[in-house]
Amino acid sequence: QRIHSGEGGRGRHGPRFHMVDPSSNASHHSATLCVVDGDERERQSLVDLLGTLGAPVRSFNSAEDLLGCLQDTEIALLVSDVRLPGISGIELLRQIRDRGVRAPTILLSGEGDLRTAVDAMRAGAVDFIEKPIIDRIVLRRAKSALEASPASAH
């Protein structure tokens, strides 16, 4: 488990949508990478970035949106902002754990105080990254989380 301070810019990923062919063999992950962020631009940037890993990516505006699709979504990795409309990213993590979902989770926060970071790790996050994020760090942490996940060992 790590706590990382993301200093610097967001990189070159603009607000375009990255389409991934779910039937592609580009990834050994059959499950979906999920992004939850209330800010459309931030959410789309994360979709674009994670899409470069070759796995399908789904995005959600709120924790409630993801929770509503949980039965239809096998999550390989969850990347969520802490501050969301409705329930927080930390509470989302607690609720999916209560429902038996053990996917590695990276939480992002624009206000990375120590208490929030500790709460995130106690809830089960594998990483906590302060915004503004640095693309290469998020990609490296996402790859590490996927490789360390028991679900990726098939």
PDB file of C-alpha atoms in Angstrom:
ATOM      1  CA  GLN A   1       0.000   0.000   0.000  1.00  0.00           C
ATOM      2  CA  ARG A   2       1.274   3.420  -0.929  1.00  0.00           C
ATOM      3  CA  ILE A   3       0.519   7.075  -0.382  1.00  0.00           C
ATOM      4  CA  HIS A   4       1.759   9.274  -3.188  1.00  0.00           C
ATOM      5  CA  SER A   5       1.759  13.000  -3.662  1.00  0.00           C
ATOM      6  CA  GLY A   6       1.019  13.724  -7.317  1.00  0.00           C
ATOM      7  CA  GLU A   7       2.748  16.963  -8.117  1.00  0.00           C
ATOM      8  CA  GLY A   8       2.688  18.436 -11.566  1.00  0.00           C
ATOM      9  CA  GLY A   9       0.354  18.452 -14.527  1.00  0.00           C
ATOM     10  CA  ARG A  10      -2.056  15.948 -15.959  1.00  0.00           C
ATOM     11  CA  GLY A  11      -0.012  15.167 -19.029  1.00  0.00           C
ATOM     12  CA  ARG A  12      -1.213  15.200 -22.595  1.00  0.00           C
ATOM     13  CA  HIS A  13      -4.487  13.316 -22.296  1.00  0.00           C
ATOM     14  CA  GLY A  14      -7.296  15.585 -23.401  1.00  0.00           C
ATOM     15  CA  PRO A  15     -11.055  15.105 -23.273  1.00  0.00           C
ATOM     16  CA  ARG A  16     -11.331  12.496 -26.038  1.00  0.00           C
ATOM     17  CA  PHE A  17     -12.843   9.052 -25.591  1.00  0.00           C
ATOM     18  CA  HIS A  18     -10.588   6.014 -25.891  1.00  0.00           C
ATOM     19  CA  MET A  19     -12.428   3.034 -27.325  1.00  0.00           C
ATOM     20  CA  VAL A  20     -11.165  -0.420 -26.409  1.00  0.00           C
ATOM     21  CA  ASP A  21     -12.308  -3.615 -28.100  1.00  0.00           C
ATOM     22  CA  PRO A  22     -13.338  -5.848 -25.167  1.00  0.00           C
ATOM     23  CA  SER A  23     -12.777  -8.968 -27.304  1.00  0.00           C
ATOM     24  CA  SER A  24      -9.198  -7.907 -27.989  1.00  0.00           C
ATOM     25  CA  ASN A  25      -6.399 -10.074 -26.637  1.00  0.00           C
ATOM     26  CA  ALA A  26      -4.382  -6.941 -25.884  1.00  0.00           C
ATOM     27  CA  SER A  27      -4.853  -7.555 -22.176  1.00  0.00           C
ATOM     28  CA  HIS A  28      -4.786 -10.609 -19.948  1.00  0.00           C
ATOM     29  CA  HIS A  29      -7.549  -9.015 -17.877  1.00  0.00           C
ATOM     30  CA  SER A  30     -11.079 -10.121 -18.691  1.00  0.00           C
ATOM     31  CA  ALA A  31     -12.545  -7.681 -16.212  1.00  0.00           C
ATOM     32  CA  THR A  32     -13.107  -3.952 -16.543  1.00  0.00           C
ATOM     33  CA  LEU A  33     -11.139  -0.989 -15.303  1.00  0.00           C
ATOM     34  CA  CYS A  34     -13.618   1.360 -13.618  1.00  0.00           C
ATOM     35  CA  VAL A  35     -13.262   5.108 -13.131  1.00  0.00           C
ATOM     36  CA  VAL A  36     -15.482   7.120 -10.779  1.00  0.00           C
ATOM     37  CA  ASP A  37     -15.153  10.905 -10.815  1.00  0.00           C
ATOM     38  CA  GLY A  38     -17.805  13.614 -10.601  1.00  0.00           C
ATOM     39  CA  ASP A  39     -15.851  15.950 -12.874  1.00  0.00           C
ATOM     40  CA  GLU A  40     -16.460  15.019 -16.521  1.00  0.00           C
ATOM     41  CA  ARG A  41     -13.100  16.308 -17.771  1.00  0.00           C
ATOM     42  CA  GLU A  42     -11.150  14.504 -15.031  1.00  0.00           C
ATOM     43  CA  ARG A  43     -13.164  11.323 -15.579  1.00  0.00           C
ATOM     44  CA  GLN A  44     -12.593  11.343 -19.337  1.00  0.00           C
ATOM     45  CA  SER A  45      -8.891  12.015 -18.903  1.00  0.00           C
ATOM     46  CA  LEU A  46      -8.624   8.972 -16.619  1.00  0.00           C
ATOM     47  CA  VAL A  47     -10.595   6.844 -19.105  1.00  0.00           C
ATOM     48  CA  ASP A  48      -8.195   7.876 -21.870  1.00  0.00           C
ATOM     49  CA  LEU A  49      -5.176   7.194 -19.702  1.00  0.00           C
ATOM     50  CA  LEU A  50      -6.297   3.792 -18.387  1.00  0.00           C
ATOM     51  CA  GLY A  51      -7.479   2.816 -21.864  1.00  0.00           C
ATOM     52  CA  THR A  52      -3.841   2.660 -22.906  1.00  0.00           C
ATOM     53  CA  LEU A  53      -3.502  -0.458 -20.716  1.00  0.00           C
ATOM     54  CA  GLY A  54      -5.548  -2.406 -23.279  1.00  0.00           C
ATOM     55  CA  ALA A  55      -8.445  -3.442 -21.042  1.00  0.00           C
ATOM     56  CA  PRO A  56     -12.048  -2.252 -21.274  1.00  0.00           C
ATOM     57  CA  VAL A  57     -12.713   0.917 -19.258  1.00  0.00           C
ATOM     58  CA  ARG A  58     -16.075   2.074 -17.879  1.00  0.00           C
ATOM     59  CA  SER A  59     -16.669   5.418 -16.250  1.00  0.00           C
ATOM     60  CA  PHE A  60     -19.202   6.511 -13.674  1.00  0.00           C
ATOM     61  CA  ASN A  61     -20.230   9.987 -12.493  1.00  0.00           C
ATOM     62  CA  SER A  62     -20.927   8.880  -8.928  1.00  0.00           C
ATOM     63  CA  ALA A  63     -20.490   6.051  -6.476  1.00  0.00           C
ATOM     64  CA  GLU A  64     -24.199   5.330  -6.721  1.00  0.00           C
ATOM     65  CA  ASP A  65     -23.890   4.893 -10.513  1.00  0.00           C
ATOM     66  CA  LEU A  66     -21.186   2.255 -10.042  1.00  0.00           C
ATOM     67  CA  LEU A  67     -23.063   0.518  -7.232  1.00  0.00           C
ATOM     68  CA  GLY A  68     -26.115   0.294  -9.508  1.00  0.00           C
ATOM     69  CA  CYS A  69     -24.055  -1.573 -12.135  1.00  0.00           C
ATOM     70  CA  LEU A  70     -22.048  -3.738  -9.747  1.00  0.00           C
ATOM     71  CA  GLN A  71     -23.852  -6.995 -10.585  1.00  0.00           C
ATOM     72  CA  ASP A  72     -23.152  -6.496 -14.300  1.00  0.00           C
ATOM     73  CA  THR A  73     -19.517  -5.421 -13.933  1.00  0.00           C
ATOM     74  CA  GLU A  74     -16.486  -7.537 -13.054  1.00  0.00           C
ATOM     75  CA  ILE A  75     -14.010  -4.956 -11.781  1.00  0.00           C
ATOM     76  CA  ALA A  76     -10.297  -5.550 -12.378  1.00  0.00           C
ATOM     77  CA  LEU A  77      -9.301  -2.144 -10.979  1.00  0.00           C
ATOM     78  CA  LEU A  78     -11.204   0.769  -9.489  1.00  0.00           C
ATOM     79  CA  VAL A  79      -9.838   4.313  -9.699  1.00  0.00           C
ATOM     80  CA  SER A  80     -12.022   6.791  -7.842  1.00  0.00           C
ATOM     81  CA  ASP A  81     -11.903  10.344  -6.638  1.00  0.00           C
ATOM     82  CA  VAL A  82     -12.457  10.686  -2.897  1.00  0.00           C
ATOM     83  CA  ARG A  83     -14.857  13.616  -3.339  1.00  0.00           C
ATOM     84  CA  LEU A  84     -17.878  12.516  -5.342  1.00  0.00           C
ATOM     85  CA  PRO A  85     -21.470  13.659  -5.679  1.00  0.00           C
ATOM     86  CA  GLY A  86     -23.377  11.664  -3.045  1.00  0.00           C
ATOM     87  CA  ILE A  87     -21.306   9.179  -1.090  1.00  0.00           C
ATOM     88  CA  SER A  88     -17.522   9.547  -1.024  1.00  0.00           C
ATOM     89  CA  GLY A  89     -14.946   7.384  -2.741  1.00  0.00           C
ATOM     90  CA  ILE A  90     -13.930   5.993   0.643  1.00  0.00           C
ATOM     91  CA  GLU A  91     -17.527   5.021   1.442  1.00  0.00           C
ATOM     92  CA  LEU A  92     -17.832   3.516  -2.069  1.00  0.00           C
ATOM     93  CA  LEU A  93     -14.802   1.360  -1.327  1.00  0.00           C
ATOM     94  CA  ARG A  94     -16.314   0.210   1.975  1.00  0.00           C
ATOM     95  CA  GLN A  95     -19.606  -0.658   0.288  1.00  0.00           C
ATOM     96  CA  ILE A  96     -18.068  -2.668  -2.553  1.00  0.00           C
ATOM     97  CA  ARG A  97     -15.911  -4.553  -0.026  1.00  0.00           C
ATOM     98  CA  ASP A  98     -19.072  -5.310   1.969  1.00  0.00           C
ATOM     99  CA  ARG A  99     -20.538  -6.757  -1.254  1.00  0.00           C
ATOM    100  CA  GLY A 100     -17.545  -9.038  -1.739  1.00  0.00           C
ATOM    101  CA  VAL A 101     -15.714  -7.065  -4.433  1.00  0.00           C
ATOM    102  CA  ARG A 102     -11.978  -7.304  -3.789  1.00  0.00           C
ATOM    103  CA  ALA A 103     -10.677  -5.390  -6.819  1.00  0.00           C
ATOM    104  CA  PRO A 104      -7.615  -3.257  -6.136  1.00  0.00           C
ATOM    105  CA  THR A 105      -8.617   0.364  -5.653  1.00  0.00           C
ATOM    106  CA  ILE A 106      -6.679   3.579  -6.156  1.00  0.00           C
ATOM    107  CA  LEU A 107      -8.187   6.667  -4.571  1.00  0.00           C
ATOM    108  CA  LEU A 108      -7.411  10.181  -5.801  1.00  0.00           C
ATOM    109  CA  SER A 109      -7.830  13.392  -3.847  1.00  0.00           C
ATOM    110  CA  GLY A 110      -7.356  17.076  -4.493  1.00  0.00           C
ATOM    111  CA  GLU A 111      -7.026  17.568  -0.767  1.00  0.00           C
ATOM    112  CA  GLY A 112      -4.580  14.900   0.284  1.00  0.00           C
ATOM    113  CA  ASP A 113      -4.485  15.415   4.007  1.00  0.00           C
ATOM    114  CA  LEU A 114      -3.049  12.640   6.138  1.00  0.00           C
ATOM    115  CA  ARG A 115      -6.387  11.737   7.743  1.00  0.00           C
ATOM    116  CA  THR A 116      -8.012  11.150   4.336  1.00  0.00           C
ATOM    117  CA  ALA A 117      -5.065   9.046   3.193  1.00  0.00           C
ATOM    118  CA  VAL A 118      -5.202   6.924   6.346  1.00  0.00           C
ATOM    119  CA  ASP A 119      -8.982   6.478   6.004  1.00  0.00           C
ATOM    120  CA  ALA A 120      -8.508   5.391   2.373  1.00  0.00           C
ATOM    121  CA  MET A 121      -5.896   2.799   3.289  1.00  0.00           C
ATOM    122  CA  ARG A 122      -7.959   1.488   6.203  1.00  0.00           C
ATOM    123  CA  ALA A 123     -10.933   1.083   3.862  1.00  0.00           C
ATOM    124  CA  GLY A 124      -8.762  -1.114   1.646  1.00  0.00           C
ATOM    125  CA  ALA A 125      -7.266   1.160  -1.008  1.00  0.00           C
ATOM    126  CA  VAL A 126      -3.994  -0.120  -2.474  1.00  0.00           C
ATOM    127  CA  ASP A 127      -2.891   3.418  -3.276  1.00  0.00           C
ATOM    128  CA  PHE A 128      -3.741   7.049  -2.567  1.00  0.00           C
ATOM    129  CA  ILE A 129      -2.614   9.712  -5.017  1.00  0.00           C
ATOM    130  CA  GLU A 130      -2.982  13.450  -4.597  1.00  0.00           C
ATOM    131  CA  LYS A 131      -4.229  15.575  -7.458  1.00  0.00           C
ATOM    132  CA  PRO A 132      -3.104  17.000  -9.746  1.00  0.00           C
ATOM    133  CA  ILE A 133      -2.055  13.574 -10.932  1.00  0.00           C
ATOM    134  CA  ILE A 134       0.909  12.712 -13.086  1.00  0.00           C
ATOM    135  CA  ASP A 135      -0.116  10.295 -15.838  1.00  0.00           C
ATOM    136  CA  ARG A 136       2.967   8.071 -15.724  1.00  0.00           C
ATOM    137  CA  ILE A 137       2.600   7.618 -11.957  1.00  0.00           C
ATOM    138  CA  VAL A 138      -1.076   6.652 -12.229  1.00  0.00           C
ATOM    139  CA  LEU A 139      -0.248   4.196 -15.030  1.00  0.00           C
ATOM    140  CA  ARG A 140       2.629   2.662 -13.077  1.00  0.00           C
ATOM    141  CA  ARG A 141       0.460   2.309  -9.947  1.00  0.00           C
ATOM    142  CA  ALA A 142      -2.452   0.883 -11.963  1.00  0.00           C
ATOM    143  CA  LYS A 143      -0.180  -1.706 -13.622  1.00  0.00           C
ATOM    144  CA  SER A 144       1.308  -2.661 -10.243  1.00  0.00           C
ATOM    145  CA  ALA A 145      -2.143  -3.031  -8.688  1.00  0.00           C
ATOM    146  CA  LEU A 146      -3.354  -5.200 -11.576  1.00  0.00           C
ATOM    147  CA  GLU A 147      -0.244  -7.402 -11.481  1.00  0.00           C
ATOM    148  CA  ALA A 148      -0.503  -7.862  -7.696  1.00  0.00           C
ATOM    149  CA  SER A 149      -4.222  -8.661  -7.811  1.00  0.00           C
ATOM    150  CA  PRO A 150      -5.137 -12.342  -7.334  1.00  0.00           C
ATOM    151  CA  ALA A 151      -7.752 -11.910 -10.097  1.00  0.00           C
ATOM    152  CA  SER A 152      -4.997 -11.274 -12.661  1.00  0.00           C
ATOM    153  CA  ALA A 153      -3.241 -14.555 -11.846  1.00  0.00           C
ATOM    154  CA  HIS A 154      -5.438 -16.772 -14.082  1.00  0.00           C
TER     155      HIS A 154
END
